[in-house]
Structures are given as C-alpha cells and as structure tokens.
C-alpha cells in the first residue's frame, strides 16, 4: 500500500511555518507533507472557520491522509475530518482531543466568555512555555513569529468528534509547560494508541528527527 500523505495542523498563535524543521526531515525520507494556516491565528475566526480550512486541504489530497494536530489544532481537526472519507488516522500531538459539546476553555475549567470577540495575546515568556528544550536561537526565532489568537477559537464548542470513527493516536509530551501532561493523559484515554516523548510542547522544533521517526512509525502501522 502506498504511503499516506501527512497533513500537519498547527496550534494556537502559530502558523504553518512551525513545521518547517519536521517537514524537512520527512521530505528527506520521501514522505508527502501538506500544511495549513488556520485563520484563527491572527484573525477573528473560530473553530468552524479553521475546520473548513482543514477540510478543504484534505479534499485536495488524492489517496489516504494521516492528519497530525498539535495543541489547539486538535479542536478543528476533531471537528473537520469526521466528514473526510480519505482520512485514515489522526495523531494528536499534545493536543485537545475533544468530545462533542466541549471547548478548549472548558477543558481548563475556565468559563466561556459572554463576548468572544477579540484576541488572546501571545503568552508572556513563550520560549519556556512552548520551546523549553529547543535550541535557544530556534526558540527565540519561533517566538518572534507568534501572533494573537482569536478568542472565539477557544470558546466555540465541537459539534462532531472524528476520533469516534477514525483511528487515533495520542502523543503525550511529558515535559510540557503549555498543556499540562496530566490533562494530556486524560485526553489520551480517548485515543486508540498512546505514545510518550520526553519533550516540551513542541518536539517538531526541539527534536524533529525523533518526532519524525515516531510519526512515520505511527503512519506506517495498521490503524487502531
């Protein structure tokens, strides 16, 4: 069977640029890789807007697709790919594997704002939060590219949960300072398979070779 295409979906405040180190490793190994830019990073867009972008990109791909969702990216991926017949696996990388009716804020015990307009500013000290184990120059360069995130994307609820019908794998980042590992472990109970990495929130930047090896192993195995 031919290899699936890997579709990489970034998290909040980020863009497709964050995948560049990982993409370089995957391309060198012969993998076809696609990325998207979610409109909620930098624009007042919500989960449904992001989900449409993901679904449109999946529809452009011929053949099977493995979707890799990082952090907030798990929310629109969960929403979108329930409608995508060529998606064969979802990989949640320190990501929000939500159930129908849940939103990101709720998973942290935070209330849904009555007015979801506006933006969530780039967090203070993003380097230790997102890239604690990445080379300093790479971490600082990535932090400089972060943009405000739409509040609506954190407050909109999921109305479909693709992981009920599509096999999924959860990758727990055990040294994560952004999404607590305990919460990741709770979310990971919804996945068919769980892997763990001794990394901070962004192993695609801090250890792209090791994460690429894990990702290609997942994508090459029979779906569960």
XYZ file of C-alpha atoms in Angstrom:
224
model
C 0.000 0.000 0.000
C 1.269 3.474 -0.830
C 2.271 5.804 1.946
C -0.388 8.220 3.169
C 0.046 11.959 2.847
C 0.770 13.689 6.166
C -1.289 16.817 6.829
C 0.182 18.916 9.655
C -2.148 21.287 11.539
C -0.559 23.846 13.870
C -1.751 25.117 17.228
C -2.794 28.488 18.610
C -0.646 31.584 17.971
C 1.402 29.632 15.412
C 1.360 29.141 11.647
C 2.423 26.511 9.141
C 5.985 27.840 9.474
C 6.401 25.965 12.777
C 6.508 22.639 10.936
C 9.487 23.517 8.726
C 12.168 21.548 10.644
C 9.945 18.457 10.786
C 8.865 18.797 7.165
C 12.492 18.879 6.040
C 13.163 15.555 7.791
C 10.006 13.943 6.414
C 10.677 15.120 2.855
C 14.196 13.694 3.042
C 12.644 10.343 3.903
C 10.289 10.531 0.942
C 7.045 11.483 2.672
C 4.457 13.752 1.068
C 3.612 16.521 3.541
C 0.980 19.260 3.489
C 0.322 22.072 5.957
C -2.379 24.686 6.522
C -2.562 28.144 8.055
C -5.526 28.359 10.429
C -7.338 31.706 10.173
C -7.879 31.927 13.938
C -4.180 32.755 14.324
C -4.172 36.472 13.592
C -7.805 36.863 12.525
C -11.173 36.796 14.293
C -12.064 33.297 13.152
C -13.405 30.367 15.132
C -13.308 26.588 15.240
C -15.723 26.189 12.338
C -13.650 28.532 10.156
C -10.495 26.594 10.962
C -12.269 23.288 10.351
C -13.282 24.413 6.866
C -9.649 25.172 6.017
C -8.584 21.723 7.206
C -11.375 20.003 5.302
C -10.607 21.925 2.114
C -6.960 20.865 2.261
C -7.867 17.225 2.888
C -10.164 17.340 -0.154
C -7.227 18.447 -2.325
C -5.265 15.304 -1.466
C -5.631 12.148 -3.528
C -5.343 8.971 -1.511
C -5.153 8.289 2.223
C -4.289 11.040 4.703
C -2.896 10.965 8.223
C -3.687 14.240 9.969
C -1.294 15.433 12.683
C -2.818 18.007 15.031
C -0.782 19.995 17.527
C -2.277 21.581 20.640
C -5.316 23.752 19.699
C -5.114 22.251 16.204
C -6.750 19.163 17.648
C -10.008 21.094 18.012
C -10.668 21.973 14.346
C -9.224 18.629 13.221
C -11.643 16.771 15.500
C -14.464 18.857 14.048
C -13.436 18.685 10.391
C -12.241 15.259 9.465
C -15.349 13.372 10.529
C -16.516 14.446 7.063
C -13.341 13.349 5.246
C -13.528 9.812 3.841
C -9.821 9.670 2.948
C -8.517 10.416 6.457
C -7.274 7.102 7.845
C -5.669 8.217 11.125
C -5.456 11.233 13.433
C -2.339 11.927 15.506
C -2.954 14.236 18.448
C 0.362 15.817 19.485
C -0.111 17.355 22.942
C -3.487 18.282 21.505
C -7.106 18.798 22.510
C -8.942 15.600 21.630
C -12.360 16.984 22.498
C -15.784 15.397 22.785
C -18.935 16.831 21.220
C -20.104 19.805 23.299
C -16.662 20.607 24.719
C -14.462 23.618 24.048
C -10.848 24.403 24.847
C -11.565 26.736 27.754
C -13.834 24.187 29.374
C -11.075 21.589 29.448
C -9.156 24.004 31.679
C -12.162 24.699 33.891
C -12.487 28.239 32.522
C -15.878 29.792 31.725
C -16.961 30.579 28.178
C -16.868 34.376 27.770
C -20.190 36.096 27.128
C -18.495 38.124 24.390
C -15.952 36.009 22.482
C -14.815 38.848 20.218
C -11.197 39.930 20.189
C -7.960 38.094 20.726
C -5.854 36.206 23.216
C -2.462 37.908 23.295
C 0.704 35.919 22.741
C 1.556 34.468 26.178
C 4.281 36.039 28.268
C 7.589 34.178 28.075
C 6.651 31.915 25.152
C 10.121 30.363 24.926
C 9.941 28.372 28.209
C 6.214 27.784 27.688
C 6.400 26.308 24.189
C 10.038 25.575 23.369
C 11.862 24.870 26.636
C 14.064 22.134 25.176
C 14.671 23.660 21.738
C 17.948 25.344 20.752
C 17.847 28.920 22.028
C 18.185 30.567 18.619
C 15.417 28.403 17.136
C 13.132 29.011 20.099
C 13.599 32.778 20.002
C 13.043 32.874 16.238
C 9.811 30.908 16.620
C 8.577 33.104 19.472
C 9.106 36.190 17.323
C 6.663 34.826 14.725
C 3.741 34.194 17.099
C 0.542 36.209 16.551
C -2.571 36.882 18.671
C -5.148 34.089 18.698
C -8.883 34.591 18.230
C -10.808 34.267 21.493
C -13.660 32.665 19.567
C -11.481 29.688 18.684
C -11.054 28.890 22.371
C -14.742 29.272 23.225
C -16.592 27.588 20.341
C -17.733 24.055 21.060
C -17.118 20.986 18.944
C -20.204 19.581 17.210
C -18.542 16.460 15.730
C -15.796 14.219 17.096
C -13.954 12.403 14.322
C -12.000 10.145 16.691
C -15.158 8.129 17.331
C -14.999 6.783 13.771
C -11.365 7.361 12.698
C -8.448 5.614 14.463
C -6.382 7.968 16.593
C -3.051 8.105 18.381
C -2.132 10.498 21.190
C 1.448 11.661 21.730
C 1.960 12.932 25.278
C 4.752 15.492 25.733
C 5.909 14.673 29.234
C 7.789 17.928 29.932
C 5.111 20.214 28.507
C 4.707 23.613 30.192
C 1.779 24.731 27.998
C -0.670 21.813 28.113
C -0.172 20.001 31.435
C 0.848 16.351 30.978
C -1.874 15.286 33.440
C -4.517 16.826 31.173
C -2.859 15.233 28.155
C -3.090 11.846 29.838
C -6.806 12.399 30.438
C -7.370 13.323 26.796
C -5.230 10.410 25.644
C -7.712 7.927 27.113
C -9.879 8.753 24.086
C -7.228 7.585 21.617
C -6.664 4.038 20.413
C -2.906 4.202 20.986
C -0.713 6.390 23.207
C 2.965 7.267 22.859
C 5.048 9.474 25.150
C 8.003 11.730 24.429
C 10.348 13.341 26.948
C 9.851 16.714 25.301
C 8.332 20.112 25.870
C 5.275 21.329 23.957
C 6.931 21.460 20.516
C 9.016 18.378 19.655
C 8.736 19.275 15.958
C 11.144 22.112 16.788
C 13.208 20.650 19.629
C 13.666 17.099 18.323
C 12.360 16.939 14.746
C 14.303 13.789 13.892
C 12.954 11.814 16.826
C 9.423 13.048 16.310
C 9.610 12.286 12.580
C 10.689 8.727 13.402
C 7.738 8.277 15.750
C 5.312 9.873 13.314
C 6.391 7.709 10.398
C 6.129 4.623 12.615
C 2.560 5.580 13.510
C 1.656 6.374 9.910
C 3.104 3.079 8.656
C 1.372 0.807 11.148
C -2.105 -0.678 10.730
C -4.715 1.720 12.090
C -6.179 1.036 15.524
